[in-house]
Short mmCIF file of C-alpha atoms in Angstrom, two decimals:
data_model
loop_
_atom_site.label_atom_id
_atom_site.label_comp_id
_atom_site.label_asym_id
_atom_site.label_seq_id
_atom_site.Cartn_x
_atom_site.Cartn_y
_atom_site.Cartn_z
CA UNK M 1 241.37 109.25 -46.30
CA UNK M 2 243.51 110.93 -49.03
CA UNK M 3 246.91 112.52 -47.85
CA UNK M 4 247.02 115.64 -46.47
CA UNK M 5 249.18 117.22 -49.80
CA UNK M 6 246.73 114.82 -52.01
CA UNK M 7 243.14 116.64 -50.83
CA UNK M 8 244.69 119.89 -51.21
CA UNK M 9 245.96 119.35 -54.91
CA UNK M 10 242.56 117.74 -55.84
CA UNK M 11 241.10 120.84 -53.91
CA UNK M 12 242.98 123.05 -55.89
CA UNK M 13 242.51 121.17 -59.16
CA UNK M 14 238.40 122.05 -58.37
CA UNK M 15 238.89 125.27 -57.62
CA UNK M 16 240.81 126.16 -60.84
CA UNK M 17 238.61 124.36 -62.99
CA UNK M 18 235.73 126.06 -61.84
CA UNK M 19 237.25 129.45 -62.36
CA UNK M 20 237.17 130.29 -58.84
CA UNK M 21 241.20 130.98 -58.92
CA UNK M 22 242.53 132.93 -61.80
CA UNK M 23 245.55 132.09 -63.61
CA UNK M 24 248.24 134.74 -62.57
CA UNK M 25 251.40 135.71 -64.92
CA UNK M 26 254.75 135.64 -64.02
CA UNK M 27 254.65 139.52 -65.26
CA UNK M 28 251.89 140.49 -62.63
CA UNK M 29 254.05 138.89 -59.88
CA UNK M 30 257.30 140.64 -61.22
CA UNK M 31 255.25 144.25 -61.62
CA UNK M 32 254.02 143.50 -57.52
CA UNK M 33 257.46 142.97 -56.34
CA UNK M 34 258.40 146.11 -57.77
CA UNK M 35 255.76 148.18 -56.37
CA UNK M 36 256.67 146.82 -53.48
CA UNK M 37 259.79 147.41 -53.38
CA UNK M 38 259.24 150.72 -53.99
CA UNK M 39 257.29 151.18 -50.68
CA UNK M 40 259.64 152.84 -48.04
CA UNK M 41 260.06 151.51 -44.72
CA UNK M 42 259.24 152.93 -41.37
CA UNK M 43 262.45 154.15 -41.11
CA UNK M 44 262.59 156.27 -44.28
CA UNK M 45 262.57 160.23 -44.08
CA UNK M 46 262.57 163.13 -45.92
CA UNK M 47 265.64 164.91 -46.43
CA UNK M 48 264.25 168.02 -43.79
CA UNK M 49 263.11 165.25 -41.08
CA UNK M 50 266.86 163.68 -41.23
CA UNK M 51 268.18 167.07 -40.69
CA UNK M 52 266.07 168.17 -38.06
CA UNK M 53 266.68 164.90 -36.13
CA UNK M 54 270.51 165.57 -36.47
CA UNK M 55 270.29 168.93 -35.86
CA UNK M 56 268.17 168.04 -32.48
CA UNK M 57 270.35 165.82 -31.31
CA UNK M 58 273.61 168.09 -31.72
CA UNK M 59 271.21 170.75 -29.56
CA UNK M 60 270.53 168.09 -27.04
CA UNK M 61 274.08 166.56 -26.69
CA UNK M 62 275.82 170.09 -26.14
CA UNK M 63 273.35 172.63 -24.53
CA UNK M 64 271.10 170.42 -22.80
CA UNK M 65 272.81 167.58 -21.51
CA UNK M 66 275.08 169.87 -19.60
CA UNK M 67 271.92 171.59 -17.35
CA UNK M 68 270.31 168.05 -16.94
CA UNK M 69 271.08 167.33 -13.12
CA UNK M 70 271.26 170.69 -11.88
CA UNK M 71 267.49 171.34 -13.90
CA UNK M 72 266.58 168.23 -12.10
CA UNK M 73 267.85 168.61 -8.54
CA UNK M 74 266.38 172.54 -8.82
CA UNK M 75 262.77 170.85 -10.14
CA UNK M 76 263.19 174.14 -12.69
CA UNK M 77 263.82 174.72 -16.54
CA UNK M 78 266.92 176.68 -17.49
CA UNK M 79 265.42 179.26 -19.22
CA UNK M 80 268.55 179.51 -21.51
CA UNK M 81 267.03 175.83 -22.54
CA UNK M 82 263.93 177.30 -23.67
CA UNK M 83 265.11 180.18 -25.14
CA UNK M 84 267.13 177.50 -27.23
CA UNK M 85 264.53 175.59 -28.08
CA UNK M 86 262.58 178.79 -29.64
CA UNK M 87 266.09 179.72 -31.37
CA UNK M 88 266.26 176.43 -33.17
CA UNK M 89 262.53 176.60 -34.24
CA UNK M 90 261.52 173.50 -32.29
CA UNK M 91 258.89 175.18 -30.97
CA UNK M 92 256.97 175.59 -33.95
CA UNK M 93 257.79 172.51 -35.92
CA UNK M 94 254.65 172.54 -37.81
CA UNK M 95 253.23 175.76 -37.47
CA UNK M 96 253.32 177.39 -41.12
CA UNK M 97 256.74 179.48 -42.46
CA UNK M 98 253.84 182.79 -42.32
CA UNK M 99 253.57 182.13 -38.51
CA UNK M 100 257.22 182.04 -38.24
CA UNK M 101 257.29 178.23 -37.95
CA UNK M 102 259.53 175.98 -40.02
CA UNK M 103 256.08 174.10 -41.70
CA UNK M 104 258.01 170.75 -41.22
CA UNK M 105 255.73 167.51 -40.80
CA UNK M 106 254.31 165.99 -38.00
CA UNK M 107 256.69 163.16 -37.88
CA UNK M 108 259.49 166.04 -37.61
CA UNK M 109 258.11 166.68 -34.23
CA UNK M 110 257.79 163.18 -32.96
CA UNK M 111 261.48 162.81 -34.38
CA UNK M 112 262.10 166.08 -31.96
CA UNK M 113 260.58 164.71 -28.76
CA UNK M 114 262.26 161.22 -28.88
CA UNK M 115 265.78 163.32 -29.53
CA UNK M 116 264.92 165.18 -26.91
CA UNK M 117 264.15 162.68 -24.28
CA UNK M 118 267.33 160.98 -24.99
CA UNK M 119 269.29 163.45 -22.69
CA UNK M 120 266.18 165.28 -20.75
CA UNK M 121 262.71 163.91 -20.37
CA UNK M 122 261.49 167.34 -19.03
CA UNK M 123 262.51 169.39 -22.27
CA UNK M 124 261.24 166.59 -24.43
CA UNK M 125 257.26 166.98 -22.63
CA UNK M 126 258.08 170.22 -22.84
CA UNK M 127 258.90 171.10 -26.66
CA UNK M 128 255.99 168.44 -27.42
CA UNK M 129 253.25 169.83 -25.26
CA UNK M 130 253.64 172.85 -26.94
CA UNK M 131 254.08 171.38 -30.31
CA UNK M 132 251.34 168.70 -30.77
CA UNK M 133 248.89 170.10 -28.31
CA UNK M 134 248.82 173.70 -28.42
CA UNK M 135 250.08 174.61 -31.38
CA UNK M 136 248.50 171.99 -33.62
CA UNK M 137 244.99 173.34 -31.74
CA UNK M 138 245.68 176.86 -32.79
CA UNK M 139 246.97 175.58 -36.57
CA UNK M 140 243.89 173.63 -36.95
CA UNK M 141 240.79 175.63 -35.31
CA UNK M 142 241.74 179.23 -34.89
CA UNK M 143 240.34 182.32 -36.93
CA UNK M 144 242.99 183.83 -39.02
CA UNK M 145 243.44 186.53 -36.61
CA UNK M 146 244.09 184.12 -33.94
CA UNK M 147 246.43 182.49 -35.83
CA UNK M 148 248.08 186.04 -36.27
CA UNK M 149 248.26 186.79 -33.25
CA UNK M 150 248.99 183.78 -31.40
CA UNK M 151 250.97 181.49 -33.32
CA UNK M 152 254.36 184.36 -33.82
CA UNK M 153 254.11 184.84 -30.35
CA UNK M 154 254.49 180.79 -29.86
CA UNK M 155 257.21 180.59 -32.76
CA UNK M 156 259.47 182.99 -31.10
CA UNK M 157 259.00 183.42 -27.07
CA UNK M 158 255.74 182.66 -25.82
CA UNK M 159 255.20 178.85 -24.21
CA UNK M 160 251.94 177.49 -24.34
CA UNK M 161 249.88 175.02 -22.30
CA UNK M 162 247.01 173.02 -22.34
CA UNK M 163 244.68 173.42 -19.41
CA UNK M 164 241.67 170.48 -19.30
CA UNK M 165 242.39 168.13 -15.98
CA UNK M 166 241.15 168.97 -13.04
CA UNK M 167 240.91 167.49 -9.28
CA UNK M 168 237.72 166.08 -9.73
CA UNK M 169 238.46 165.27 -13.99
CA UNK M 170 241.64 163.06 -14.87
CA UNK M 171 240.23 160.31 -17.03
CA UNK M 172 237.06 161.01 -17.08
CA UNK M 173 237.99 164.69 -18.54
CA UNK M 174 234.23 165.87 -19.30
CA UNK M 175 233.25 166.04 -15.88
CA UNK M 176 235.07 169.50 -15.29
CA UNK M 177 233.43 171.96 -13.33
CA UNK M 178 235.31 175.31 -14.07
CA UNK M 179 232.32 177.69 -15.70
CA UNK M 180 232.21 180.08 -18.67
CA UNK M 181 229.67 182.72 -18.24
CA UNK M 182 228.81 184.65 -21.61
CA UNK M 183 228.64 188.67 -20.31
CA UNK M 184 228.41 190.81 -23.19
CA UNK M 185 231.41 190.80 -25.39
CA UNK M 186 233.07 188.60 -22.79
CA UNK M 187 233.24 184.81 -20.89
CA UNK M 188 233.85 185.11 -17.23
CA UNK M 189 235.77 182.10 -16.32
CA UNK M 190 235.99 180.50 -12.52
CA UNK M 191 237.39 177.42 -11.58
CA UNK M 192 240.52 175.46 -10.96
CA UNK M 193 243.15 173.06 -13.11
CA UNK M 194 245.62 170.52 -11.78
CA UNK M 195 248.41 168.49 -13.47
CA UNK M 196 249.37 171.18 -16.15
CA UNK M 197 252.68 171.22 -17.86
CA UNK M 198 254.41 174.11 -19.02
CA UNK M 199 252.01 176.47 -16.63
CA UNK M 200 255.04 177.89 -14.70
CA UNK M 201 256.60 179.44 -17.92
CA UNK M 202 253.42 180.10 -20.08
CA UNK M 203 252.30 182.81 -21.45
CA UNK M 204 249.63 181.54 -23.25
CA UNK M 205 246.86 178.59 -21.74
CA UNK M 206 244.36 176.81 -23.83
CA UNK M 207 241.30 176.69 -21.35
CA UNK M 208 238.55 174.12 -21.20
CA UNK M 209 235.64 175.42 -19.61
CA UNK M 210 231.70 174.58 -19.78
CA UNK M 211 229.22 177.98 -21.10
CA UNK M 212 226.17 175.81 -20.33
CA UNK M 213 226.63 172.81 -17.50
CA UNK M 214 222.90 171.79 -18.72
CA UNK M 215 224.04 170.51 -22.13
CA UNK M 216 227.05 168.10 -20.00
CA UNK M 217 229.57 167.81 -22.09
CA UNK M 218 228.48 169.45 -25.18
CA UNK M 219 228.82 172.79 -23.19
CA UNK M 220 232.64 172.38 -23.21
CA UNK M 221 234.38 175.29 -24.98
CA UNK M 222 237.92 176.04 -25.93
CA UNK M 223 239.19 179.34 -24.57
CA UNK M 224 242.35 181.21 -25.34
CA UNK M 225 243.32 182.96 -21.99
CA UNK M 226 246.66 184.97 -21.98
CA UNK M 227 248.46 184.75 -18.65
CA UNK M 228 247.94 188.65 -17.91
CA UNK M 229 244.21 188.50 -17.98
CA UNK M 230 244.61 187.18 -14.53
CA UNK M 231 245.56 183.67 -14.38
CA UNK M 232 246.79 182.67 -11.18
CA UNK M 233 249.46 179.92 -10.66
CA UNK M 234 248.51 178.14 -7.36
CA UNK M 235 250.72 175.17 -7.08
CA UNK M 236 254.06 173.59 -8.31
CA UNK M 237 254.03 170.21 -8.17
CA UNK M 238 257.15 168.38 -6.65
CA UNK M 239 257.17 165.33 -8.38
CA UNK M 240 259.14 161.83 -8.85
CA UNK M 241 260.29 162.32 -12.27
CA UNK M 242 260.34 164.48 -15.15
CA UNK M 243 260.93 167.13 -12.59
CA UNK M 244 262.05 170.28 -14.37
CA UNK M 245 259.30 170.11 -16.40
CA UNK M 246 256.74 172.61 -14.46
CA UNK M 247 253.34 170.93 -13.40
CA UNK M 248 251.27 173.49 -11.54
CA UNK M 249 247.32 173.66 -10.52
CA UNK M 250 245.82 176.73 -12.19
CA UNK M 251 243.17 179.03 -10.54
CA UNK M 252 240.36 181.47 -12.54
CA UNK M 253 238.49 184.20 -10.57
CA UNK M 254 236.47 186.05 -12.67
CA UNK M 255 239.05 185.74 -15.63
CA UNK M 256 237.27 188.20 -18.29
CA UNK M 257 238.36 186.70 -21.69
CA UNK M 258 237.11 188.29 -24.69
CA UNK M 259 234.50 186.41 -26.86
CA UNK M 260 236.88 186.50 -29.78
CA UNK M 261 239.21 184.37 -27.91
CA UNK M 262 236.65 181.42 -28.33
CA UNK M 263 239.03 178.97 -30.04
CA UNK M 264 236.89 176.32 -32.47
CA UNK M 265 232.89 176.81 -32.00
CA UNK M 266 230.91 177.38 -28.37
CA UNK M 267 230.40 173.85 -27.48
CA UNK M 268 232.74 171.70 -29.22
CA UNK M 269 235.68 171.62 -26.67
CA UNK M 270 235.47 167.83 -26.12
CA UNK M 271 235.85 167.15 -29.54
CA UNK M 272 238.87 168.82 -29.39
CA UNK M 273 240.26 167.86 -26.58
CA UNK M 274 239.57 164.19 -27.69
CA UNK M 275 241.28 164.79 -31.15
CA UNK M 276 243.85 166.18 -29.96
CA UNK M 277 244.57 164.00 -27.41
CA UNK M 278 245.11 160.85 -29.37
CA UNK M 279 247.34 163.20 -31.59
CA UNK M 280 249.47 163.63 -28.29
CA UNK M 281 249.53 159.76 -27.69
CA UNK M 282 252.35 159.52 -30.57
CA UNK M 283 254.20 162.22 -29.25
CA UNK M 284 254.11 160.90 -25.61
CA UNK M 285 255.19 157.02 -26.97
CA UNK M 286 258.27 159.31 -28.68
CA UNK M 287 258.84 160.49 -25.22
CA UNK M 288 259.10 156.90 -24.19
CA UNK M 289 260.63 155.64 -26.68
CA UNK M 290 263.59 158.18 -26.47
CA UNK M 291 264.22 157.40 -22.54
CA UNK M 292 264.43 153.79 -23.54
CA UNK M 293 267.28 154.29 -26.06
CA UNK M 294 269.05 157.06 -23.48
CA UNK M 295 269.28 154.67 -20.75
CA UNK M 296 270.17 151.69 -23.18
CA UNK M 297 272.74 153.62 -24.53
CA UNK M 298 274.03 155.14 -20.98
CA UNK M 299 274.41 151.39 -19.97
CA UNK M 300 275.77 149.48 -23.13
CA UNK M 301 279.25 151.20 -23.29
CA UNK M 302 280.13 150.01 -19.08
CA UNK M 303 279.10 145.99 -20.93
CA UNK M 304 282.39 146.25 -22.31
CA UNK M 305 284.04 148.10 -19.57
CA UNK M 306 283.96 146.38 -16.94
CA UNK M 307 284.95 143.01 -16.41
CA UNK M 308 284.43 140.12 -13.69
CA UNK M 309 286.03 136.54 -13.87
CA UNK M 310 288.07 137.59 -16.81
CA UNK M 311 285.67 138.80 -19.21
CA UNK M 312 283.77 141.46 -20.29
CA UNK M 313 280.12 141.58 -18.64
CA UNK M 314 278.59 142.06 -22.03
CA UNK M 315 279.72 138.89 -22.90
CA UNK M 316 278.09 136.79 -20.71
CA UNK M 317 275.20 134.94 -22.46
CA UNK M 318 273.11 135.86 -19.98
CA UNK M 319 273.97 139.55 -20.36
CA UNK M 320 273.18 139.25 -24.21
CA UNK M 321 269.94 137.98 -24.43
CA UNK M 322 268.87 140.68 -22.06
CA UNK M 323 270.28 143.41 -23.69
CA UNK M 324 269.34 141.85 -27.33
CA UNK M 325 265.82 141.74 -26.10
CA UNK M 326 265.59 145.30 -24.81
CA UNK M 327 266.94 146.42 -28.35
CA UNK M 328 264.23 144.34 -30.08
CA UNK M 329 261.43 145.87 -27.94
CA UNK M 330 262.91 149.51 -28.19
CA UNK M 331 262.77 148.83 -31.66
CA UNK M 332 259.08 147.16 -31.84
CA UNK M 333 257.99 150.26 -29.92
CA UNK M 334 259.71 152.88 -32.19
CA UNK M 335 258.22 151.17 -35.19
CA UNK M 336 254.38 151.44 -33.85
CA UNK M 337 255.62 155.05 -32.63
CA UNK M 338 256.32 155.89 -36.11
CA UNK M 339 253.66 153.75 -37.90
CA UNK M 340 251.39 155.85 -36.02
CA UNK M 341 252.59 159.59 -36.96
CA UNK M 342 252.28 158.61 -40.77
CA UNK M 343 248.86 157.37 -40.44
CA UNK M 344 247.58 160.62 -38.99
CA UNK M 345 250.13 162.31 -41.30
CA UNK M 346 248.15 160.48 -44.32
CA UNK M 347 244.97 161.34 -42.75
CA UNK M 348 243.88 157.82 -41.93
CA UNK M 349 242.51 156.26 -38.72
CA UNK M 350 244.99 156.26 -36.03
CA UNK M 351 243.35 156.28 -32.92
CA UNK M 352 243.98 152.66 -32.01
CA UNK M 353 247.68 152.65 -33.44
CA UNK M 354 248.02 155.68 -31.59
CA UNK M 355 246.81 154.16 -28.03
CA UNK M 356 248.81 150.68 -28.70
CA UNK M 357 252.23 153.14 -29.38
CA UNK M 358 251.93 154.94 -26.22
CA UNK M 359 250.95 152.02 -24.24
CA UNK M 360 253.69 149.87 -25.18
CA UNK M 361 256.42 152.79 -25.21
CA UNK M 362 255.59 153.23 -21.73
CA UNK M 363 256.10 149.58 -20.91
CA UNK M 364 259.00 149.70 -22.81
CA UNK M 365 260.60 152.44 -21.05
CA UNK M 366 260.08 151.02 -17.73
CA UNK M 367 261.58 147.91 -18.53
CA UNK M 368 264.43 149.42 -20.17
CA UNK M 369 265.26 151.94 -17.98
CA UNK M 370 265.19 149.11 -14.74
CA UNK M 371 267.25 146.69 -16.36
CA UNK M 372 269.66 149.22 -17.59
CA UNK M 373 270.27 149.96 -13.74
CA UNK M 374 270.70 146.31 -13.26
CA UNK M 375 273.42 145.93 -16.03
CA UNK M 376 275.38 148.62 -14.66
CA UNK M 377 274.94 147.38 -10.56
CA UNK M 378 275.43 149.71 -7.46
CA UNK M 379 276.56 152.40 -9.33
CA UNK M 380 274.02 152.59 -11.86
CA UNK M 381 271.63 152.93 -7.83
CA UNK M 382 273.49 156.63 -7.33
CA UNK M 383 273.05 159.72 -8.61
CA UNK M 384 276.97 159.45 -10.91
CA UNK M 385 275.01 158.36 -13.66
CA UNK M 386 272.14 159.39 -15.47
CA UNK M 387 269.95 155.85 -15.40
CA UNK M 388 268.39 156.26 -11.79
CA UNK M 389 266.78 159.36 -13.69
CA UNK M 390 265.86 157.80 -16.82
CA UNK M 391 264.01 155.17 -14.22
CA UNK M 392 262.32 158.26 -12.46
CA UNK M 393 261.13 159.77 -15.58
CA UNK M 394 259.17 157.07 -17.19
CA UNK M 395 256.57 155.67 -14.75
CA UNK M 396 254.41 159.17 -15.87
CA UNK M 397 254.39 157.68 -19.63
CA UNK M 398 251.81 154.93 -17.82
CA UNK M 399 249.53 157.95 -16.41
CA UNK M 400 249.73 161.23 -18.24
CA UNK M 401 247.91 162.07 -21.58
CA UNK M 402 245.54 158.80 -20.77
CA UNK M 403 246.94 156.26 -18.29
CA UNK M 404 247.70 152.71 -19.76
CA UNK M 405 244.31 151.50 -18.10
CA UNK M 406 242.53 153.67 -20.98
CA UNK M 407 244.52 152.96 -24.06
CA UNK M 408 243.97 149.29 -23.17
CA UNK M 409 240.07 150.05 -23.37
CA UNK M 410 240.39 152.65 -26.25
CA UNK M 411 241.96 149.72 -28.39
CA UNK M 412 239.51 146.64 -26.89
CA UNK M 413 236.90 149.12 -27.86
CA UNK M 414 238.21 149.09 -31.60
CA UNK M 415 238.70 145.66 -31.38
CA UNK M 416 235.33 144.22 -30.44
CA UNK M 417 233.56 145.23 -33.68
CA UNK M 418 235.82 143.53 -35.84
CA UNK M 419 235.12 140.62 -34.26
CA UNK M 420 231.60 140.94 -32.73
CA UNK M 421 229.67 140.79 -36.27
#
């Protein structure tokens, strides 16, 4: 038997000499090095995301962070907080400078969530619910007079939510029972919606609702429903985490919306809702991935505070390979965050990037935020600090907007026909 660096040089002899493996320059391999180096990195942003980031984070640091615990312990948003968030025009990232928005890019609003949840969770769901869910609906399937109407409204003072689960529809969404009856010029809706954020301040709710239960699924429609056209708020939720963020169950009784308020076509909710659901994904993982770096840097300054047996606790090897591999995972997470948000920027596939972001964000964040407690011992346990929150608000990045259970069969069902043929 020939050596193993022997066969392969007689292999490669074959190969050449049967023209099988072109000859290659050293010009073609100096042109590919510079096209590659001319490909920017995850981490490279336009001049407008940079300064939106900073100016988030100085809006964060100064006017949020100071309402945190009492938003928290009252389970209620500071509505100077939202009226700061319209002021600042994070509440229309991408809606279009005609709509009063600042026509920014979609990665400007993932940039704005994980700033956000940084200091406060509950504003971070907040600004992106809003953002990537309603607004990005309105943007992308609304008339032009919907858009005219609506969209100012939700650049300036009007919060929106998006109304689809219900007690009897959490995963398996196209199941829901609340009706849309077609009478004249109108839809009469009736029904009932659980788990939806941003109800308690809304003005505006993005309805799901089926015209025709005989067609299943394919009778799901998209309603625009304005809270004065009778929308009842039935429940607040009083929850573990992300608590000043309002969750509320929603009743309908004989809710007459006009026809015009149709948003897409009759019938094509649940393409909607799926679309813009994975679109949510990313902004959920930025959620994550910004109460992993707030409670990693909450805990990182005490390391070198605090000392036992003569040295800084940070300095223990122990200590540094936990905290080294937190930063590492933070960092793998933020990358698949962002690698995400450009593919559905470019208009490329994204659904499976999309589910493996928010799926390992939320791990991420759990992890972080738990050992972050540890690092910092009894007192990171009490309410002084920050981290026993950061710990509260995470576990809902494993359940809301598709629990981890479903983006692990979302991306095993992209998977298997790569590798089934």
């Amino acid at each position: 038997m020939l050596p193993f660096k022997s066969s392969v040089s007689k292999f490669a002899s074959r190969r050449i000499n049967q023209n099988i493996i072109p000859l290659i320059s050293k010009n073609a391999f100096s042109t590919s090095a510079f096209a590659r180096s001319a490909i920017p990195s995850l981490h490279t942003f336009t001049e407008d995301e940079e300064m939106l980031r900073a100016s988030v984070a100085k809006f964060a640091k100064e006017q949020v962070k100071p309402k945190v615990k009492e938003m928290d312990e009252h389970e209620l948003m500071d509505k100077s907080i939202i009226q700061g968030l319209f002021e600042q025009g994070l509440m229309a990232v991408e809606t279009p400078t005609e709509y009063g928005g600042s026509g920014t890019s979609f990665t400007a609003a993932i940039l704005v969530v994980e700033e956000l949840a940084k200091v406060d969770a509950s504003v971070s769901v907040a600004c992106d619910v809003h953002n990537t869910l309603v607004n990005t609906l309105l943007i992308k399937y609304g008339t032009l007079a919907q858009k005219e109407k609506y969209l100012p409204k939700m650049s300036t003072d009007t919060v929106g939510c998006f109304c689809l689960s219900e007690a009897g529809s959490g995963s398996d969404a196209f199941t829901l029972q609340t009706r849309a009856e077609k009478q004249g010029d109108y839809y009469v809706l009736n029904g009932s919606k659980m788990w939806i954020t941003n109800s308690y301040e809304a003005g505006i709710f993005l309805v799901f609702a089926n015209v025709d239960p005989s067609k299943g699924y394919k009778g799901i429609t998209c309603f625009i429903v304005e809270k004065d056209m009778g929308v009842q708020i039935a429940k607040k939720e009083s929850k573990l985490g992300i608590r000043a963020s309002s969750t509320c169950s929603l009743t309908f009784e004989d809710v007459k919306v006009p026809a015009e308020n149709v948003l897409g076509e009759v019938g094509k909710g649940y393409k909607y809702a799926i679309e813009i659901l994975n679109e949510g994904r990313i902004g959920i993982a930025a959620q994550m991935i910004g109460i992993a770096q707030g409670a990693f840097d909450e805990a990182m300054p005490y390391l070198f505070q605090r000392k036992q047996f003569g040295e800084f606790i940070g300095d223990f090897q122990g200590m540094q390979h936990q905290y080294a591999q937190i930063a590492v995972e933070i960092e793998a997470a933020r990358l698949l965050t962002y690698n995400a948000a450009r593919l559905k920027e470019q208009g490329k596939n994204f659904v499976k990037e999309a589910a493996m972001a928010k799926l390992y964000s939320s791990q991420v964040a759990e992890k972080a935020a738990s050992k972050a407690i540890e690092w910092v011992g009894g007192v990171g346990f009490t309410r002084d600090l920050p981290l026993e929150k950061y710990y509260r608000d995470c576990k809902i990045g494993a359940i809301y907007e598709g629990t981890s259970n479903i983006q692990l069969q979302t991306i095993a069902k992209l998977l298997r026909p790569v590798y089934s043929q």
